[in-house]
Amino acid sequence: MAGFLLGAAGMFAVTYSTQAILPQLGRAFHVSPAEAGLTISVVVLALACGSWIWGPFSDRYGRRRSIVLASSLLVAPTIGAALAPSFALLLVFRALQGLCMPGLLTAGVPYITEVFAPRIGGRAMGYYVTALVAGGLIGRVGVALLAAAFGWRWGIGLLAVLPLAAAFVMRRSLLDVPLAPADGGRRGGLRRQLRNGALLQATAAGSAFFFTFVGTFSYVVYRLERPPFRFGPAAGSVVFAL
């Protein structure tokens, strides 16, 4: 699972790579906190939209191909975000990152159940969640520490190493599994999901928690910069260990 877990961690690290450094981005591009926060919002929105593409893609062409391709494609916009000369282009590259990520996220969970869970059971999902948490810490604390030492562009750009390395390892190590026959078309599947009350309730609860979590974590760094805390980027980023 090493390559797969590295890919998952790399994806989450890239997702939240700007969250701890929003004040620095605001000062660099002369934008407000609300505008700087768009570097998180556009990724999440693009990820949601991209799921409608990558889900059917993985059903048709295979989970392994989807996962490896998504990890490979994530490298270019990550470097582009680090080199972006304007805030508008930064948002464009962040959106492109978000469009790439569902190839690993959307296909990753079924891949775990199809390949790893039959052999190691529930531990497989536990390892996956641990990799996501580790990636979130790298993307927040790691980028903040690098930004404090070398500048935010280096902090973001160096993250490209993670999906690049993951794609190389996964291409060599991931197993390819035969696809199960589709249970009805996409429209039929969507109708069944919209009529699934338990699924909709779980989605609403998860969404409420996610918005609270992301909203707090996105703007707490601004508060920690001000009195009475007066934390710098490196010290303030430690809050993400929570």
PDB file of C-alpha atoms in Angstrom:
ATOM      1  CA  MET A   1       0.000   0.000   0.000  1.00  0.00           C
ATOM      2  CA  ALA A   2       3.022   2.331   0.239  1.00  0.00           C
ATOM      3  CA  GLY A   3       2.590   4.051  -3.116  1.00  0.00           C
ATOM      4  CA  PHE A   4      -1.157   4.366  -2.717  1.00  0.00           C
ATOM      5  CA  LEU A   5      -0.830   5.885   0.750  1.00  0.00           C
ATOM      6  CA  LEU A   6       1.840   8.287  -0.507  1.00  0.00           C
ATOM      7  CA  GLY A   7      -0.531   9.382  -3.261  1.00  0.00           C
ATOM      8  CA  ALA A   8      -3.353   9.938  -0.768  1.00  0.00           C
ATOM      9  CA  ALA A   9      -1.096  11.948   1.529  1.00  0.00           C
ATOM     10  CA  GLY A  10       0.221  13.992  -1.386  1.00  0.00           C
ATOM     11  CA  MET A  11      -3.286  14.776  -2.570  1.00  0.00           C
ATOM     12  CA  PHE A  12      -4.404  16.073   0.832  1.00  0.00           C
ATOM     13  CA  ALA A  13      -1.155  17.998   1.303  1.00  0.00           C
ATOM     14  CA  VAL A  14      -1.769  19.829  -1.974  1.00  0.00           C
ATOM     15  CA  THR A  15      -5.439  20.416  -1.108  1.00  0.00           C
ATOM     16  CA  TYR A  16      -4.653  22.424   2.020  1.00  0.00           C
ATOM     17  CA  SER A  17      -1.261  23.787   0.990  1.00  0.00           C
ATOM     18  CA  THR A  18      -2.413  27.420   1.132  1.00  0.00           C
ATOM     19  CA  GLN A  19      -4.488  27.226   4.307  1.00  0.00           C
ATOM     20  CA  ALA A  20      -1.750  28.037   6.816  1.00  0.00           C
ATOM     21  CA  ILE A  21      -0.177  30.732   4.643  1.00  0.00           C
ATOM     22  CA  LEU A  22      -3.260  32.763   3.688  1.00  0.00           C
ATOM     23  CA  PRO A  23      -1.901  35.917   5.393  1.00  0.00           C
ATOM     24  CA  GLN A  24       1.316  35.671   3.364  1.00  0.00           C
ATOM     25  CA  LEU A  25      -0.660  35.217   0.160  1.00  0.00           C
ATOM     26  CA  GLY A  26      -2.830  38.178   1.072  1.00  0.00           C
ATOM     27  CA  ARG A  27       0.210  40.393   1.542  1.00  0.00           C
ATOM     28  CA  ALA A  28       1.946  39.079  -1.579  1.00  0.00           C
ATOM     29  CA  PHE A  29      -1.025  39.696  -3.876  1.00  0.00           C
ATOM     30  CA  HIS A  30      -2.665  42.547  -1.896  1.00  0.00           C
ATOM     31  CA  VAL A  31      -5.957  40.718  -1.402  1.00  0.00           C
ATOM     32  CA  SER A  32      -8.335  40.556   1.559  1.00  0.00           C
ATOM     33  CA  PRO A  33      -8.703  37.523   3.843  1.00  0.00           C
ATOM     34  CA  ALA A  34     -11.951  36.602   2.100  1.00  0.00           C
ATOM     35  CA  GLU A  35     -10.241  36.702  -1.296  1.00  0.00           C
ATOM     36  CA  ALA A  36      -7.225  34.748  -0.041  1.00  0.00           C
ATOM     37  CA  GLY A  37      -9.632  32.108   1.270  1.00  0.00           C
ATOM     38  CA  LEU A  38     -10.735  31.481  -2.307  1.00  0.00           C
ATOM     39  CA  THR A  39      -7.509  29.478  -2.748  1.00  0.00           C
ATOM     40  CA  ILE A  40      -9.189  26.853  -0.563  1.00  0.00           C
ATOM     41  CA  SER A  41     -12.743  27.294  -1.846  1.00  0.00           C
ATOM     42  CA  VAL A  42     -11.903  26.843  -5.528  1.00  0.00           C
ATOM     43  CA  VAL A  43     -10.089  23.581  -4.789  1.00  0.00           C
ATOM     44  CA  VAL A  44     -13.046  22.149  -2.883  1.00  0.00           C
ATOM     45  CA  LEU A  45     -15.552  23.244  -5.535  1.00  0.00           C
ATOM     46  CA  ALA A  46     -13.395  21.919  -8.385  1.00  0.00           C
ATOM     47  CA  LEU A  47     -12.920  18.653  -6.498  1.00  0.00           C
ATOM     48  CA  ALA A  48     -16.696  18.269  -6.193  1.00  0.00           C
ATOM     49  CA  CYS A  49     -17.182  18.978  -9.906  1.00  0.00           C
ATOM     50  CA  GLY A  50     -14.308  16.727 -10.934  1.00  0.00           C
ATOM     51  CA  SER A  51     -15.836  13.804  -9.076  1.00  0.00           C
ATOM     52  CA  TRP A  52     -18.569  13.636 -11.724  1.00  0.00           C
ATOM     53  CA  ILE A  53     -15.839  13.075 -14.317  1.00  0.00           C
ATOM     54  CA  TRP A  54     -13.392  10.810 -12.496  1.00  0.00           C
ATOM     55  CA  GLY A  55     -16.030   8.505 -11.012  1.00  0.00           C
ATOM     56  CA  PRO A  56     -17.345   7.327 -14.406  1.00  0.00           C
ATOM     57  CA  PHE A  57     -13.771   7.344 -15.762  1.00  0.00           C
ATOM     58  CA  SER A  58     -12.623   4.893 -13.087  1.00  0.00           C
ATOM     59  CA  ASP A  59     -15.690   2.727 -13.724  1.00  0.00           C
ATOM     60  CA  ARG A  60     -14.861   2.523 -17.406  1.00  0.00           C
ATOM     61  CA  TYR A  61     -11.060   2.448 -17.506  1.00  0.00           C
ATOM     62  CA  GLY A  62     -10.151   1.020 -14.109  1.00  0.00           C
ATOM     63  CA  ARG A  63      -9.285   2.281 -10.635  1.00  0.00           C
ATOM     64  CA  ARG A  64      -5.541   1.837 -11.055  1.00  0.00           C
ATOM     65  CA  ARG A  65      -5.398   3.898 -14.243  1.00  0.00           C
ATOM     66  CA  SER A  66      -7.487   6.627 -12.657  1.00  0.00           C
ATOM     67  CA  ILE A  67      -5.354   6.800  -9.510  1.00  0.00           C
ATOM     68  CA  VAL A  68      -2.000   6.861 -11.315  1.00  0.00           C
ATOM     69  CA  LEU A  69      -3.170   9.351 -13.944  1.00  0.00           C
ATOM     70  CA  ALA A  70      -4.640  11.727 -11.353  1.00  0.00           C
ATOM     71  CA  SER A  71      -1.460  11.696  -9.293  1.00  0.00           C
ATOM     72  CA  SER A  72       0.628  12.384 -12.403  1.00  0.00           C
ATOM     73  CA  LEU A  73      -1.614  15.230 -13.570  1.00  0.00           C
ATOM     74  CA  LEU A  74      -1.487  16.879 -10.149  1.00  0.00           C
ATOM     75  CA  VAL A  75       2.217  17.705 -10.519  1.00  0.00           C
ATOM     76  CA  ALA A  76       1.959  20.400 -13.218  1.00  0.00           C
ATOM     77  CA  PRO A  77      -0.675  22.665 -11.593  1.00  0.00           C
ATOM     78  CA  THR A  78       1.131  22.346  -8.261  1.00  0.00           C
ATOM     79  CA  ILE A  79       4.272  23.779  -9.823  1.00  0.00           C
ATOM     80  CA  GLY A  80       2.123  26.338 -11.638  1.00  0.00           C
ATOM     81  CA  ALA A  81       0.571  27.513  -8.375  1.00  0.00           C
ATOM     82  CA  ALA A  82       4.037  28.077  -6.924  1.00  0.00           C
ATOM     83  CA  LEU A  83       5.069  30.147  -9.955  1.00  0.00           C
ATOM     84  CA  ALA A  84       1.799  32.050 -10.434  1.00  0.00           C
ATOM     85  CA  PRO A  85       2.586  35.727 -11.165  1.00  0.00           C
ATOM     86  CA  SER A  86      -0.909  36.947 -10.233  1.00  0.00           C
ATOM     87  CA  PHE A  87      -3.651  36.012  -7.817  1.00  0.00           C
ATOM     88  CA  ALA A  88      -6.045  35.198 -10.665  1.00  0.00           C
ATOM     89  CA  LEU A  89      -3.593  32.677 -12.105  1.00  0.00           C
ATOM     90  CA  LEU A  90      -3.032  31.218  -8.654  1.00  0.00           C
ATOM     91  CA  LEU A  91      -6.776  30.545  -8.447  1.00  0.00           C
ATOM     92  CA  VAL A  92      -6.717  28.967 -11.909  1.00  0.00           C
ATOM     93  CA  PHE A  93      -3.938  26.567 -10.951  1.00  0.00           C
ATOM     94  CA  ARG A  94      -5.657  25.775  -7.653  1.00  0.00           C
ATOM     95  CA  ALA A  95      -8.848  24.940  -9.547  1.00  0.00           C
ATOM     96  CA  LEU A  96      -6.869  22.662 -11.870  1.00  0.00           C
ATOM     97  CA  GLN A  97      -5.431  20.925  -8.823  1.00  0.00           C
ATOM     98  CA  GLY A  98      -8.955  20.375  -7.547  1.00  0.00           C
ATOM     99  CA  LEU A  99     -10.052  18.868 -10.860  1.00  0.00           C
ATOM    100  CA  CYS A 100      -7.200  16.338 -10.714  1.00  0.00           C
ATOM    101  CA  MET A 101      -7.718  15.185  -7.135  1.00  0.00           C
ATOM    102  CA  PRO A 102     -10.976  13.182  -7.512  1.00  0.00           C
ATOM    103  CA  GLY A 103      -9.144  10.709  -9.717  1.00  0.00           C
ATOM    104  CA  LEU A 104      -7.402   9.520  -6.578  1.00  0.00           C
ATOM    105  CA  LEU A 105     -10.063  10.370  -3.987  1.00  0.00           C
ATOM    106  CA  THR A 106     -13.148   9.113  -5.813  1.00  0.00           C
ATOM    107  CA  ALA A 107     -11.467   5.954  -7.073  1.00  0.00           C
ATOM    108  CA  GLY A 108      -9.393   5.446  -3.931  1.00  0.00           C
ATOM    109  CA  VAL A 109     -12.143   4.309  -1.588  1.00  0.00           C
ATOM    110  CA  PRO A 110     -13.587   1.633  -3.934  1.00  0.00           C
ATOM    111  CA  TYR A 111     -10.027   0.556  -4.761  1.00  0.00           C
ATOM    112  CA  ILE A 112      -9.394  -0.061  -1.063  1.00  0.00           C
ATOM    113  CA  THR A 113     -12.534  -2.190  -0.732  1.00  0.00           C
ATOM    114  CA  GLU A 114     -11.745  -4.138  -3.895  1.00  0.00           C
ATOM    115  CA  VAL A 115      -8.003  -4.753  -3.406  1.00  0.00           C
ATOM    116  CA  PHE A 116      -6.839  -4.200   0.166  1.00  0.00           C
ATOM    117  CA  ALA A 117      -9.873  -4.845   2.389  1.00  0.00           C
ATOM    118  CA  PRO A 118     -10.247  -8.523   1.329  1.00  0.00           C
ATOM    119  CA  ARG A 119      -6.682  -9.149   2.558  1.00  0.00           C
ATOM    120  CA  ILE A 120      -6.299  -6.953   5.647  1.00  0.00           C
ATOM    121  CA  GLY A 121      -9.877  -5.967   6.467  1.00  0.00           C
ATOM    122  CA  GLY A 122     -10.797  -2.694   8.138  1.00  0.00           C
ATOM    123  CA  ARG A 123      -7.159  -1.804   8.726  1.00  0.00           C
ATOM    124  CA  ALA A 124      -6.954  -0.835   5.051  1.00  0.00           C
ATOM    125  CA  MET A 125      -9.378   2.061   5.523  1.00  0.00           C
ATOM    126  CA  GLY A 126      -7.603   2.990   8.751  1.00  0.00           C
ATOM    127  CA  TYR A 127      -4.297   3.271   6.904  1.00  0.00           C
ATOM    128  CA  TYR A 128      -5.982   5.381   4.220  1.00  0.00           C
ATOM    129  CA  VAL A 129      -7.446   7.833   6.739  1.00  0.00           C
ATOM    130  CA  THR A 130      -4.090   8.040   8.526  1.00  0.00           C
ATOM    131  CA  ALA A 131      -2.421   8.923   5.220  1.00  0.00           C
ATOM    132  CA  LEU A 132      -4.976  11.679   4.628  1.00  0.00           C
ATOM    133  CA  VAL A 133      -4.367  13.112   8.102  1.00  0.00           C
ATOM    134  CA  ALA A 134      -0.604  12.999   7.554  1.00  0.00           C
ATOM    135  CA  GLY A 135      -1.036  14.745   4.219  1.00  0.00           C
ATOM    136  CA  GLY A 136      -3.140  17.453   5.840  1.00  0.00           C
ATOM    137  CA  LEU A 137      -0.413  18.076   8.408  1.00  0.00           C
ATOM    138  CA  ILE A 138       2.270  18.229   5.710  1.00  0.00           C
ATOM    139  CA  GLY A 139       0.187  20.628   3.659  1.00  0.00           C
ATOM    140  CA  ARG A 140      -0.434  22.938   6.579  1.00  0.00           C
ATOM    141  CA  VAL A 141       2.428  22.704   9.066  1.00  0.00           C
ATOM    142  CA  GLY A 142       5.085  21.643   6.560  1.00  0.00           C
ATOM    143  CA  VAL A 143       4.247  24.373   4.060  1.00  0.00           C
ATOM    144  CA  ALA A 144       4.102  27.009   6.816  1.00  0.00           C
ATOM    145  CA  LEU A 145       7.543  26.021   8.089  1.00  0.00           C
ATOM    146  CA  LEU A 146       9.002  26.065   4.572  1.00  0.00           C
ATOM    147  CA  ALA A 147       7.309  29.386   3.854  1.00  0.00           C
ATOM    148  CA  ALA A 148       8.776  30.901   7.007  1.00  0.00           C
ATOM    149  CA  ALA A 149      12.263  29.736   6.007  1.00  0.00           C
ATOM    150  CA  PHE A 150      12.306  30.045   2.209  1.00  0.00           C
ATOM    151  CA  GLY A 151       9.104  31.802   1.126  1.00  0.00           C
ATOM    152  CA  TRP A 152       5.620  30.585   0.277  1.00  0.00           C
ATOM    153  CA  ARG A 153       6.450  29.709  -3.343  1.00  0.00           C
ATOM    154  CA  TRP A 154       9.007  27.120  -2.246  1.00  0.00           C
ATOM    155  CA  GLY A 155       6.592  25.810   0.368  1.00  0.00           C
ATOM    156  CA  ILE A 156       3.910  25.137  -2.242  1.00  0.00           C
ATOM    157  CA  GLY A 157       6.197  24.075  -5.072  1.00  0.00           C
ATOM    158  CA  LEU A 158       8.072  21.397  -3.165  1.00  0.00           C
ATOM    159  CA  LEU A 159       4.796  19.542  -2.606  1.00  0.00           C
ATOM    160  CA  ALA A 160       4.903  18.506  -6.269  1.00  0.00           C
ATOM    161  CA  VAL A 161       7.464  15.901  -5.241  1.00  0.00           C
ATOM    162  CA  LEU A 162       4.772  13.905  -3.377  1.00  0.00           C
ATOM    163  CA  PRO A 163       2.341  13.187  -6.257  1.00  0.00           C
ATOM    164  CA  LEU A 164       5.270  12.733  -8.651  1.00  0.00           C
ATOM    165  CA  ALA A 165       6.903  10.112  -6.429  1.00  0.00           C
ATOM    166  CA  ALA A 166       3.537   8.487  -5.728  1.00  0.00           C
ATOM    167  CA  ALA A 167       2.708   8.188  -9.434  1.00  0.00           C
ATOM    168  CA  PHE A 168       6.069   6.541 -10.119  1.00  0.00           C
ATOM    169  CA  VAL A 169       5.691   4.035  -7.266  1.00  0.00           C
ATOM    170  CA  MET A 170       2.018   3.289  -7.966  1.00  0.00           C
ATOM    171  CA  ARG A 171       2.663   2.661 -11.656  1.00  0.00           C
ATOM    172  CA  ARG A 172       5.026  -0.121 -10.602  1.00  0.00           C
ATOM    173  CA  SER A 173       3.222  -1.516  -7.582  1.00  0.00           C
ATOM    174  CA  LEU A 174      -0.558  -1.115  -7.778  1.00  0.00           C
ATOM    175  CA  LEU A 175      -2.576  -4.142  -8.760  1.00  0.00           C
ATOM    176  CA  ASP A 176      -5.149  -3.866 -11.524  1.00  0.00           C
ATOM    177  CA  VAL A 177      -8.475  -5.491 -10.737  1.00  0.00           C
ATOM    178  CA  PRO A 178     -11.233  -6.426 -13.191  1.00  0.00           C
ATOM    179  CA  LEU A 179     -14.163  -4.044 -13.109  1.00  0.00           C
ATOM    180  CA  ALA A 180     -17.449  -5.287 -11.739  1.00  0.00           C
ATOM    181  CA  PRO A 181     -20.408  -5.022 -14.110  1.00  0.00           C
ATOM    182  CA  ALA A 182     -22.243  -1.741 -13.686  1.00  0.00           C
ATOM    183  CA  ASP A 183     -25.481  -1.892 -11.704  1.00  0.00           C
ATOM    184  CA  GLY A 184     -27.654   0.222 -14.000  1.00  0.00           C
ATOM    185  CA  GLY A 185     -26.702   3.474 -15.688  1.00  0.00           C
ATOM    186  CA  ARG A 186     -25.426   6.678 -14.137  1.00  0.00           C
ATOM    187  CA  ARG A 187     -28.857   8.270 -14.150  1.00  0.00           C
ATOM    188  CA  GLY A 188     -30.356   5.282 -12.406  1.00  0.00           C
ATOM    189  CA  GLY A 189     -27.576   5.338  -9.828  1.00  0.00           C
ATOM    190  CA  LEU A 190     -28.137   9.058  -9.213  1.00  0.00           C
ATOM    191  CA  ARG A 191     -31.864   8.528  -8.729  1.00  0.00           C
ATOM    192  CA  ARG A 192     -31.223   5.748  -6.219  1.00  0.00           C
ATOM    193  CA  GLN A 193     -28.829   7.980  -4.272  1.00  0.00           C
ATOM    194  CA  LEU A 194     -31.294  10.894  -4.197  1.00  0.00           C
ATOM    195  CA  ARG A 195     -33.945   8.558  -2.793  1.00  0.00           C
ATOM    196  CA  ASN A 196     -31.588   7.145  -0.148  1.00  0.00           C
ATOM    197  CA  GLY A 197     -32.608   9.027   3.011  1.00  0.00           C
ATOM    198  CA  ALA A 198     -29.809   7.630   5.190  1.00  0.00           C
ATOM    199  CA  LEU A 199     -27.198   8.597   2.608  1.00  0.00           C
ATOM    200  CA  LEU A 200     -28.576  12.138   2.321  1.00  0.00           C
ATOM    201  CA  GLN A 201     -28.588  12.554   6.103  1.00  0.00           C
ATOM    202  CA  ALA A 202     -24.993  11.380   6.379  1.00  0.00           C
ATOM    203  CA  THR A 203     -24.007  13.730   3.543  1.00  0.00           C
ATOM    204  CA  ALA A 204     -25.697  16.710   5.221  1.00  0.00           C
ATOM    205  CA  ALA A 205     -24.023  15.970   8.556  1.00  0.00           C
ATOM    206  CA  GLY A 206     -20.630  15.537   6.934  1.00  0.00           C
ATOM    207  CA  SER A 207     -21.040  18.751   4.944  1.00  0.00           C
ATOM    208  CA  ALA A 208     -21.939  20.750   8.053  1.00  0.00           C
ATOM    209  CA  PHE A 209     -18.904  19.447   9.901  1.00  0.00           C
ATOM    210  CA  PHE A 210     -16.636  20.007   6.910  1.00  0.00           C
ATOM    211  CA  PHE A 211     -17.669  23.649   6.401  1.00  0.00           C
ATOM    212  CA  THR A 212     -17.173  24.388  10.104  1.00  0.00           C
ATOM    213  CA  PHE A 213     -13.790  22.666  10.105  1.00  0.00           C
ATOM    214  CA  VAL A 214     -12.475  24.330   6.941  1.00  0.00           C
ATOM    215  CA  GLY A 215     -13.886  27.737   7.834  1.00  0.00           C
ATOM    216  CA  THR A 216     -12.257  27.750  11.261  1.00  0.00           C
ATOM    217  CA  PHE A 217      -8.918  26.423  10.063  1.00  0.00           C
ATOM    218  CA  SER A 218      -8.785  28.819   7.102  1.00  0.00           C
ATOM    219  CA  TYR A 219      -9.075  32.005   9.150  1.00  0.00           C
ATOM    220  CA  VAL A 220      -7.664  31.112  12.568  1.00  0.00           C
ATOM    221  CA  VAL A 221      -4.172  32.006  11.326  1.00  0.00           C
ATOM    222  CA  TYR A 222      -5.286  35.620  10.874  1.00  0.00           C
ATOM    223  CA  ARG A 223      -6.453  35.697  14.486  1.00  0.00           C
ATOM    224  CA  LEU A 224      -3.211  34.166  15.747  1.00  0.00           C
ATOM    225  CA  GLU A 225      -1.179  36.872  14.008  1.00  0.00           C
ATOM    226  CA  ARG A 226      -2.929  39.584  16.039  1.00  0.00           C
ATOM    227  CA  PRO A 227      -2.769  40.550  19.731  1.00  0.00           C
ATOM    228  CA  PRO A 228      -2.596  38.991  22.211  1.00  0.00           C
ATOM    229  CA  PHE A 229      -0.981  36.058  20.354  1.00  0.00           C
ATOM    230  CA  ARG A 230       1.248  37.728  17.737  1.00  0.00           C
ATOM    231  CA  PHE A 231       2.356  34.353  16.346  1.00  0.00           C
ATOM    232  CA  GLY A 232       4.468  34.153  13.200  1.00  0.00           C
ATOM    233  CA  PRO A 233       3.611  31.715  10.391  1.00  0.00           C
ATOM    234  CA  ALA A 234       5.671  28.866  11.843  1.00  0.00           C
ATOM    235  CA  ALA A 235       4.305  29.173  15.382  1.00  0.00           C
ATOM    236  CA  GLY A 236       0.741  29.733  14.210  1.00  0.00           C
ATOM    237  CA  SER A 237       0.800  26.644  12.027  1.00  0.00           C
ATOM    238  CA  VAL A 238       1.182  24.419  15.091  1.00  0.00           C
ATOM    239  CA  VAL A 239      -2.565  24.918  15.736  1.00  0.00           C
ATOM    240  CA  PHE A 240      -3.193  22.506  12.875  1.00  0.00           C
ATOM    241  CA  ALA A 241      -1.772  19.679  14.959  1.00  0.00           C
ATOM    242  CA  LEU A 242      -5.166  19.744  16.663  1.00  0.00           C
TER     243      LEU A 242
END
